[in-house]
CSV table of C-alpha atoms in Angstrom, one decimal:
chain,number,residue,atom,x,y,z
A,1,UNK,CA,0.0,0.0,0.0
A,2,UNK,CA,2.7,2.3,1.1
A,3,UNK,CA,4.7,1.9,-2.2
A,4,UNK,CA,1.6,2.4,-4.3
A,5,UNK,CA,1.2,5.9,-2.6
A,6,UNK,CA,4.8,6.8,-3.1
A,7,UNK,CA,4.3,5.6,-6.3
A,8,UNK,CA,1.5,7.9,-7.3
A,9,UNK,CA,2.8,10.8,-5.6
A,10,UNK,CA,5.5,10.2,-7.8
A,11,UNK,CA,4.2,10.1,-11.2
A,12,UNK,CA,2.1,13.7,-9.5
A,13,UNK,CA,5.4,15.3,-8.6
A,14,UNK,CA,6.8,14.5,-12.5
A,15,UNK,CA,3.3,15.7,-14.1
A,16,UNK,CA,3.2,19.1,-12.3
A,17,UNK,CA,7.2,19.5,-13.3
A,18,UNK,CA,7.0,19.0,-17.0
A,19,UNK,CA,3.5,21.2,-17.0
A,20,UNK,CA,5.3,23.7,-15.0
A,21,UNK,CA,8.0,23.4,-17.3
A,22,UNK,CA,6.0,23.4,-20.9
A,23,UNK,CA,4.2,26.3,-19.2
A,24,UNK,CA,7.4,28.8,-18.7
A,25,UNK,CA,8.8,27.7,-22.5
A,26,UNK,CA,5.3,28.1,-23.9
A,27,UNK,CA,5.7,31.5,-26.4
A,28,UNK,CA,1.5,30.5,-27.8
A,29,UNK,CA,2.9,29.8,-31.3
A,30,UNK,CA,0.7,26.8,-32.6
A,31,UNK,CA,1.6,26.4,-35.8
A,32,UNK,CA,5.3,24.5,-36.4
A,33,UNK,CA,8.0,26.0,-38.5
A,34,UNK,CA,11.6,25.7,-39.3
A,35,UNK,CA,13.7,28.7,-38.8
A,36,UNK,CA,15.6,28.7,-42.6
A,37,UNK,CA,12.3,28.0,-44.3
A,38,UNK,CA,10.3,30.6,-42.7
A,39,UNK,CA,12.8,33.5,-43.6
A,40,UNK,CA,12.8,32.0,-47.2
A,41,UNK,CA,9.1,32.2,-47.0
A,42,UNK,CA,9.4,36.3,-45.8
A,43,UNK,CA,11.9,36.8,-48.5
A,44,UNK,CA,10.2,35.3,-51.4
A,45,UNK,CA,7.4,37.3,-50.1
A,46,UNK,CA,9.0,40.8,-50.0
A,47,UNK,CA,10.8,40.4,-53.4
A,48,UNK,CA,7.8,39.7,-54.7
A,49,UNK,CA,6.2,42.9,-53.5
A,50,UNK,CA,9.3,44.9,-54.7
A,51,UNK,CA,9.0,43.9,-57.7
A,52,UNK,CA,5.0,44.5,-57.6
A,53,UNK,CA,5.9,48.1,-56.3
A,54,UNK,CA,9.2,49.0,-58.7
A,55,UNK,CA,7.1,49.0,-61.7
A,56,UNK,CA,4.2,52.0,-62.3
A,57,UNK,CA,2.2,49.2,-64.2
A,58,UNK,CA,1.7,46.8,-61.7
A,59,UNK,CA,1.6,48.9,-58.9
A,60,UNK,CA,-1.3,51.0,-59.9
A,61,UNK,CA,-2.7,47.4,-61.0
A,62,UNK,CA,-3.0,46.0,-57.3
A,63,UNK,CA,-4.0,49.6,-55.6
A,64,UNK,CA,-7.0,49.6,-58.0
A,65,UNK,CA,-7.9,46.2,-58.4
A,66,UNK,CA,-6.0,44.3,-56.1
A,67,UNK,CA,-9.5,42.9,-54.2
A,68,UNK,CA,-11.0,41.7,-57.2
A,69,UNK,CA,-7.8,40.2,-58.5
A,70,UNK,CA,-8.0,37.7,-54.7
A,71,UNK,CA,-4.6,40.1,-53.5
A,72,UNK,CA,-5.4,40.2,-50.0
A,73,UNK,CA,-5.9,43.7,-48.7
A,74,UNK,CA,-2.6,42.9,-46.0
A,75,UNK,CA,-0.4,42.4,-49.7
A,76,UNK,CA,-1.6,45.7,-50.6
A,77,UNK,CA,-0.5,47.0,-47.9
A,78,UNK,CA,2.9,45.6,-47.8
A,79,UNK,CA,3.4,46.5,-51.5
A,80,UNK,CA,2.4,50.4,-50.6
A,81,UNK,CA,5.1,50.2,-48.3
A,82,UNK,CA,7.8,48.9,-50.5
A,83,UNK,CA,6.9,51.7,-53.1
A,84,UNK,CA,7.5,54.5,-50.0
A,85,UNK,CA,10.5,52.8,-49.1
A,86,UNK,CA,12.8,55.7,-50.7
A,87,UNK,CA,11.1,58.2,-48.3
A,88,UNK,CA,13.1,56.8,-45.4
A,89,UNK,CA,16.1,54.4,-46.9
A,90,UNK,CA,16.6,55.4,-50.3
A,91,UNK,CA,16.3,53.5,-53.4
A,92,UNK,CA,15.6,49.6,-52.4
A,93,UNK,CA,19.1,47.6,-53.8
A,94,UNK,CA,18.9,44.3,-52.3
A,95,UNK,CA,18.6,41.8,-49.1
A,96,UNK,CA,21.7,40.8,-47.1
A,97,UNK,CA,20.8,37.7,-45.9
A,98,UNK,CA,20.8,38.1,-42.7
A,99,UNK,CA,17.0,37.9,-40.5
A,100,UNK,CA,16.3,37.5,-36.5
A,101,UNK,CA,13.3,35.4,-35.8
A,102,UNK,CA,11.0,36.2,-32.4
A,103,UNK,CA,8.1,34.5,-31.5
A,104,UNK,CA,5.1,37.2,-29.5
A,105,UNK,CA,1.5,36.6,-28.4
A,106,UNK,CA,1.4,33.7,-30.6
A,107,UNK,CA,2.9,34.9,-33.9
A,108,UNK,CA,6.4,34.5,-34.8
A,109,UNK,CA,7.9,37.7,-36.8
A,110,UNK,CA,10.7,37.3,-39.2
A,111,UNK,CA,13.0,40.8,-39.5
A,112,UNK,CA,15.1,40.8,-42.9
A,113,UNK,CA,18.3,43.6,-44.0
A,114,UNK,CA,17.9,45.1,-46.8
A,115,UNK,CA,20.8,47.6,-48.4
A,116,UNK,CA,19.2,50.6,-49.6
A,117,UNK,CA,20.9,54.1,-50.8
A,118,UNK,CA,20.5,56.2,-47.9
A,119,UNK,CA,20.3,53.5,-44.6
A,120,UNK,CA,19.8,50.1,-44.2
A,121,UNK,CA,16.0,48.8,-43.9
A,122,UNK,CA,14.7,46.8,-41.3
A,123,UNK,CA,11.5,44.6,-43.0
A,124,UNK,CA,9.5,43.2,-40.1
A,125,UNK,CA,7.1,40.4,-41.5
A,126,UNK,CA,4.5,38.9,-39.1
A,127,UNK,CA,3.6,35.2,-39.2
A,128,UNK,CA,0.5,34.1,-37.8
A,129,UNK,CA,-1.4,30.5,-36.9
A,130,UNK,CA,-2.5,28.8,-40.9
A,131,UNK,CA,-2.5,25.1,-39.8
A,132,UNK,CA,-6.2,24.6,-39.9
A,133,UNK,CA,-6.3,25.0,-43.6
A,134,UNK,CA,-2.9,23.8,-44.6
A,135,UNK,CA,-3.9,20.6,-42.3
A,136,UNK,CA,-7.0,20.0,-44.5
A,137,UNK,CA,-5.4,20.7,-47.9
A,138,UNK,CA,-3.2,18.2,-46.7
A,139,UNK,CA,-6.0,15.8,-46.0
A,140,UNK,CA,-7.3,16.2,-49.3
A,141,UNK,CA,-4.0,15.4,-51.0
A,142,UNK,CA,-3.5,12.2,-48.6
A,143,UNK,CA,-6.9,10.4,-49.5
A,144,UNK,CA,-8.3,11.7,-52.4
A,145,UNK,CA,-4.8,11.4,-54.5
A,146,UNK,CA,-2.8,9.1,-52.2
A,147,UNK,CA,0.0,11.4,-51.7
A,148,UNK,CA,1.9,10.8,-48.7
A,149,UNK,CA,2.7,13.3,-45.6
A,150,UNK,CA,6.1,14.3,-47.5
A,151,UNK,CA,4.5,14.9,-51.1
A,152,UNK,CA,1.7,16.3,-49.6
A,153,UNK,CA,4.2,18.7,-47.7
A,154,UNK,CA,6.1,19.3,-51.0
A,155,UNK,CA,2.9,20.2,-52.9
A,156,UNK,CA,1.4,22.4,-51.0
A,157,UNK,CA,4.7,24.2,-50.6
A,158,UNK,CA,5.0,24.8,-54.0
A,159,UNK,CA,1.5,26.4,-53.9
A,160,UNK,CA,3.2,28.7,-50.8
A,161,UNK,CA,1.3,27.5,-48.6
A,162,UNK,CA,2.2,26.5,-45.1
A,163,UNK,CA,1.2,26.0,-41.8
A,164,UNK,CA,1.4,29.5,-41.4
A,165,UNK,CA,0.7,33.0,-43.3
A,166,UNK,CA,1.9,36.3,-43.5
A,167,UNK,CA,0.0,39.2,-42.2
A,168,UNK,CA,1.3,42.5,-41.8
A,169,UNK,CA,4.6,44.0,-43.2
A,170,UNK,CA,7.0,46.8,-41.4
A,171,UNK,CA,9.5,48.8,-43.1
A,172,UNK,CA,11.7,50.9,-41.2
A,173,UNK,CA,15.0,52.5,-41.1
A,174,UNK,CA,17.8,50.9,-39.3
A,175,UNK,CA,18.7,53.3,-37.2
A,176,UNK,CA,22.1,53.5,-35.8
A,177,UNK,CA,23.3,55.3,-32.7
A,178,UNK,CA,24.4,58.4,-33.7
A,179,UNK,CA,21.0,58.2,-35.3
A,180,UNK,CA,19.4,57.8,-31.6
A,181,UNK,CA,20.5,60.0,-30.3
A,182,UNK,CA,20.2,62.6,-32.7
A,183,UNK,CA,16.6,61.7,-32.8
A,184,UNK,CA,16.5,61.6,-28.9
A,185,UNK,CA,17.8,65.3,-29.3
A,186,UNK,CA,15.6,66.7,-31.6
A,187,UNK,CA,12.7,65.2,-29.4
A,188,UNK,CA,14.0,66.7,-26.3
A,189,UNK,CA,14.4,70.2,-28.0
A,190,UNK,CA,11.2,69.9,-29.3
A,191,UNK,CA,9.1,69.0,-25.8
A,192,UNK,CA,11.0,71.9,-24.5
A,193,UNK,CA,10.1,74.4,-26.8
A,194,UNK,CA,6.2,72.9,-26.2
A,195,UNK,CA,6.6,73.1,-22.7
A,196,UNK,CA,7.8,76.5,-22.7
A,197,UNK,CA,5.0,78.1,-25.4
A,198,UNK,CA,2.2,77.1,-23.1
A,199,UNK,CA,3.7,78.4,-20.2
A,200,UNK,CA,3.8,81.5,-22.2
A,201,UNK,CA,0.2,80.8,-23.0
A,202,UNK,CA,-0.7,79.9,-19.1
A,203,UNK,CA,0.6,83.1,-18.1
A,204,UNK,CA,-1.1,85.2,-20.8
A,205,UNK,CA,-4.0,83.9,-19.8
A,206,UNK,CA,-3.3,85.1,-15.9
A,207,UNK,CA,-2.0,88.2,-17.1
A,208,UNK,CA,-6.0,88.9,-18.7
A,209,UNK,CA,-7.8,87.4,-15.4
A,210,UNK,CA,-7.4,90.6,-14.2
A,211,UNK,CA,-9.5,92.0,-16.9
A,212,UNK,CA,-12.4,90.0,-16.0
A,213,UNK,CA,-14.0,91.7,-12.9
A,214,UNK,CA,-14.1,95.1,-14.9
A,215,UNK,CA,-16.3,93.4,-17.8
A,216,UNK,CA,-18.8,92.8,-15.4
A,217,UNK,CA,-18.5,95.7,-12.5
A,218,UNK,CA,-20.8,98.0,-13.6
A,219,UNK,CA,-19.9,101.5,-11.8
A,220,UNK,CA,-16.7,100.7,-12.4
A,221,UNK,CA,-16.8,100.9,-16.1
A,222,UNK,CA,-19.3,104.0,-15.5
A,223,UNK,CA,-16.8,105.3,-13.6
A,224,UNK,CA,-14.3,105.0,-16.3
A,225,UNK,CA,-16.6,106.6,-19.2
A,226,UNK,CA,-16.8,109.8,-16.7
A,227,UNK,CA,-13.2,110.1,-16.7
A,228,UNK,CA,-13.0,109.8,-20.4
A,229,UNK,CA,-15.1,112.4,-20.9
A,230,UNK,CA,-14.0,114.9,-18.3
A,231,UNK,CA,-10.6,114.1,-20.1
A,232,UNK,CA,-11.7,114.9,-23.7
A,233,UNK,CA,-13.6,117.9,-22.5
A,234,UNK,CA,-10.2,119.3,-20.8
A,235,UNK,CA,-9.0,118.4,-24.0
A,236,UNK,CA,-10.9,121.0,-26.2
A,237,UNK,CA,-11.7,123.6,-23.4
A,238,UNK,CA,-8.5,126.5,-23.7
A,239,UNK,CA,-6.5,126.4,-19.9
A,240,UNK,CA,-5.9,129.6,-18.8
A,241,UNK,CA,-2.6,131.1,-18.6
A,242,UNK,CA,-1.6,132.2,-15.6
A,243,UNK,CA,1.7,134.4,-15.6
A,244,UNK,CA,4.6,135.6,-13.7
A,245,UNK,CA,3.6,139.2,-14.1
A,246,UNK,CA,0.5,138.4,-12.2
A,247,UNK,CA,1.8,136.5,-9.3
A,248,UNK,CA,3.8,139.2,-8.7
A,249,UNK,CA,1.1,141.7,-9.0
A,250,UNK,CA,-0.7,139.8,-6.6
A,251,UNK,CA,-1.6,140.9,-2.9
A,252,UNK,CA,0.5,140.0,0.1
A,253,UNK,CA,-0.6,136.4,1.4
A,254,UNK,CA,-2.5,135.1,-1.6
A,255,UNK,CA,-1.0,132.0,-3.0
A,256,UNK,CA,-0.4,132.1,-6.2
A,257,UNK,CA,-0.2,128.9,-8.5
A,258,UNK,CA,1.7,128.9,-11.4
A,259,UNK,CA,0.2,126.7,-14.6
A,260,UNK,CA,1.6,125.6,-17.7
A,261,UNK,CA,0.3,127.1,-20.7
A,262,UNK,CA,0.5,124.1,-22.6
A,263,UNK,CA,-1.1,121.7,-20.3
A,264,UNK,CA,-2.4,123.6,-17.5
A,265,UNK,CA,-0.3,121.2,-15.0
A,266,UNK,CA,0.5,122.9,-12.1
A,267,UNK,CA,4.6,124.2,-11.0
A,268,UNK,CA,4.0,124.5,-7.7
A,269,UNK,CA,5.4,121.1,-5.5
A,270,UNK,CA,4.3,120.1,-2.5
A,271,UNK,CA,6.3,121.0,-0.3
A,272,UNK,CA,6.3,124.7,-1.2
A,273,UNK,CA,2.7,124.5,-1.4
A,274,UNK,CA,2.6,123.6,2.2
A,275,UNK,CA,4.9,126.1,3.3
A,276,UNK,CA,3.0,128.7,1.7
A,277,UNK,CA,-0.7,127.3,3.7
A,278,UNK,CA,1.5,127.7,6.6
A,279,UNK,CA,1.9,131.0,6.2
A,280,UNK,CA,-1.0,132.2,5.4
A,281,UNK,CA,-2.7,130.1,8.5
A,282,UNK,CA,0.0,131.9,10.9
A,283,UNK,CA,-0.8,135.1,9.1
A,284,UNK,CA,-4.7,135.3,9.4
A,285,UNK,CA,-4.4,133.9,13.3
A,286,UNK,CA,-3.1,137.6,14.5
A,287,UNK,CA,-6.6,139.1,13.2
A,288,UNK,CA,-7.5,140.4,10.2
A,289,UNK,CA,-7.4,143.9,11.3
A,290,UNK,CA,-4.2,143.7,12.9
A,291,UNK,CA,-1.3,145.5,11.4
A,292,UNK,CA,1.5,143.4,10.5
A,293,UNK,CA,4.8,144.7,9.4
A,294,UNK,CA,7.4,142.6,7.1
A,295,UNK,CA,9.2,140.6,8.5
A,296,UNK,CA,7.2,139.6,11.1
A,297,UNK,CA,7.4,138.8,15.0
A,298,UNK,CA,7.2,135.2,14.3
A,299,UNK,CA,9.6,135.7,10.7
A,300,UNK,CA,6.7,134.2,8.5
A,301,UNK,CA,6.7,135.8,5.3
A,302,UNK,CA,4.1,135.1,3.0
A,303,UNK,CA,5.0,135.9,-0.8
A,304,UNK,CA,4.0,134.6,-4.1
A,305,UNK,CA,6.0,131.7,-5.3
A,306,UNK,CA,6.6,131.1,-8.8
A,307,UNK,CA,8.7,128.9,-11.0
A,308,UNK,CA,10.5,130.4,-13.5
A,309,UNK,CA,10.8,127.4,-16.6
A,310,UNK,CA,14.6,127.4,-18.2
């Protein structure tokens, strides 16, 4: 009894580890494929949609009429992007030979070199899960013409068709380093230079907040239309000239202020103004009857003051 349970627990313990394991290496590709023959199969694929997109003829062809000619609208696709290949690369010269094969979410992509004029190409084609209908073609072959697995294979192959099929095609620049970084650069410059225009634009927008309460304070812009006026009315009324011959024609003790002709703004400062009001207060207190002689007792003289303009 005792070896039966070990011998259960066993065979558990060795189920779990090769599900753990086949779930850790499990990438969801279903279909199976061999690494040369796929690349082949991406290659054959891309010349054939260079040489669809090198020539006016054919191009214009499978952009017009590509869906009712059974090109798929993915082919279309990858044939446009062969025909814009110069905007990034250059003129298209040839493949190097070289691909990378990854295998994501259950496709497997298949990136191929191509030497161009300007940069070397980067052609990304995607691969996706086909083995349902290859698997009945097959089928079909096996028992209706008594091919075996192998010529089955073989014959379907030279049909181009596999347990898998392409889907979408990539084309981009190979970028180098320099290339990076230059790119990196220009980026950065240009999310600064965003970053600073709407600041610009923030603070505009503060600067006119304080606009706001005057749109809708009513005495405020009444107030405003009465100063507008009073100032085009001084405007057209003449100011009256006021000048040194009268101030000094005028009596002891009157204050005299002196105006512009021009703009009617008064000479007189502030300070003299006040010493002048002092004056004239200390002046008046002794009576206005009394008889004061020049200087006085308490040395206060008043006088008209007046600003002679140099």
């Amino acid at each position: 009894m005792k070896k039966k349970l070990l011998l259960i627990v066993s065979m558990l313990a060795v189920t779990f580890m090769f599900a753990g394991c086949s779930a850790s290496d499990d990438n969801g590709v279903k279909f199976a494929y061999n690494d040369q023959e796929i690349a082949q199969v991406a290659k054959d694929a891309c010349e054939t949609y260079q040489k669809y997109a090198s020539a006016d003829e054919t191009y214009n062809y499978v952009v017009e009429a590509g869906s009712d000619a059974g090109i798929s609208e993915n082919e279309i696709e990858a044939v446009k992007s062969f025909r814009n290949i110069g905007d990034e690369c250059g003129e298209f010269k040839d493949f190097t030979g070289e691909y990378k094969i990854a295998e994501t979410e259950g496709n497997v992509i298949v990136t191929l070199y191509a030497d161009c004029t300007e940069k070397e190409a980067l052609i990304k084609v995607t691969f996706v899960d086909n083995s349902a209908t290859y698997n009945l073609q097959r089928y079909q072959l096996m028992n209706q013409y008594g091919y075996s697995e192998e010529q089955a294979d073989e014959a379907l192959s030279s049909q181009g068709m596999y347990p898998y099929k392409s889907t979408d095609v990539e084309i981009a620049a190979n970028m180098t380093f320099e290339d990076k970084m230059k790119a990196a650069g220009t980026n950065t410059l240009i999310g600064m230079a965003t970053v600073f225009c709407v600041l610009i634009f923030i603070s505009f927008i503060i600067y006119l907040l304080k606009f706001v309460p005057g749109f809708f304070d009513k005495e405020a812009k009444a107030v405003k239309k009465a100063a507008k006026k009073a100032a085009e009315a001084a405007k057209t009324e003449p100011v009256a000239e006021t000048k040194a011959e009268d101030a000094e024609s005028a009596p002891a003790g009157q204050i005299v202020d002196i105006a512009k002709t021009e703009t009617g703004e008064s000479v007189m400062n502030d300070s003299e103004l006040v010493a002048v009001i002092t004056a004239a207060v200390a002046a008046a207190s002794a009576g206005q009857n009394a008889y004061t002689t020049y200087p006085s007792k308490d040395k206060l003289v008043t006088r008209p003051i007046r600003r002679i303009k140099r």
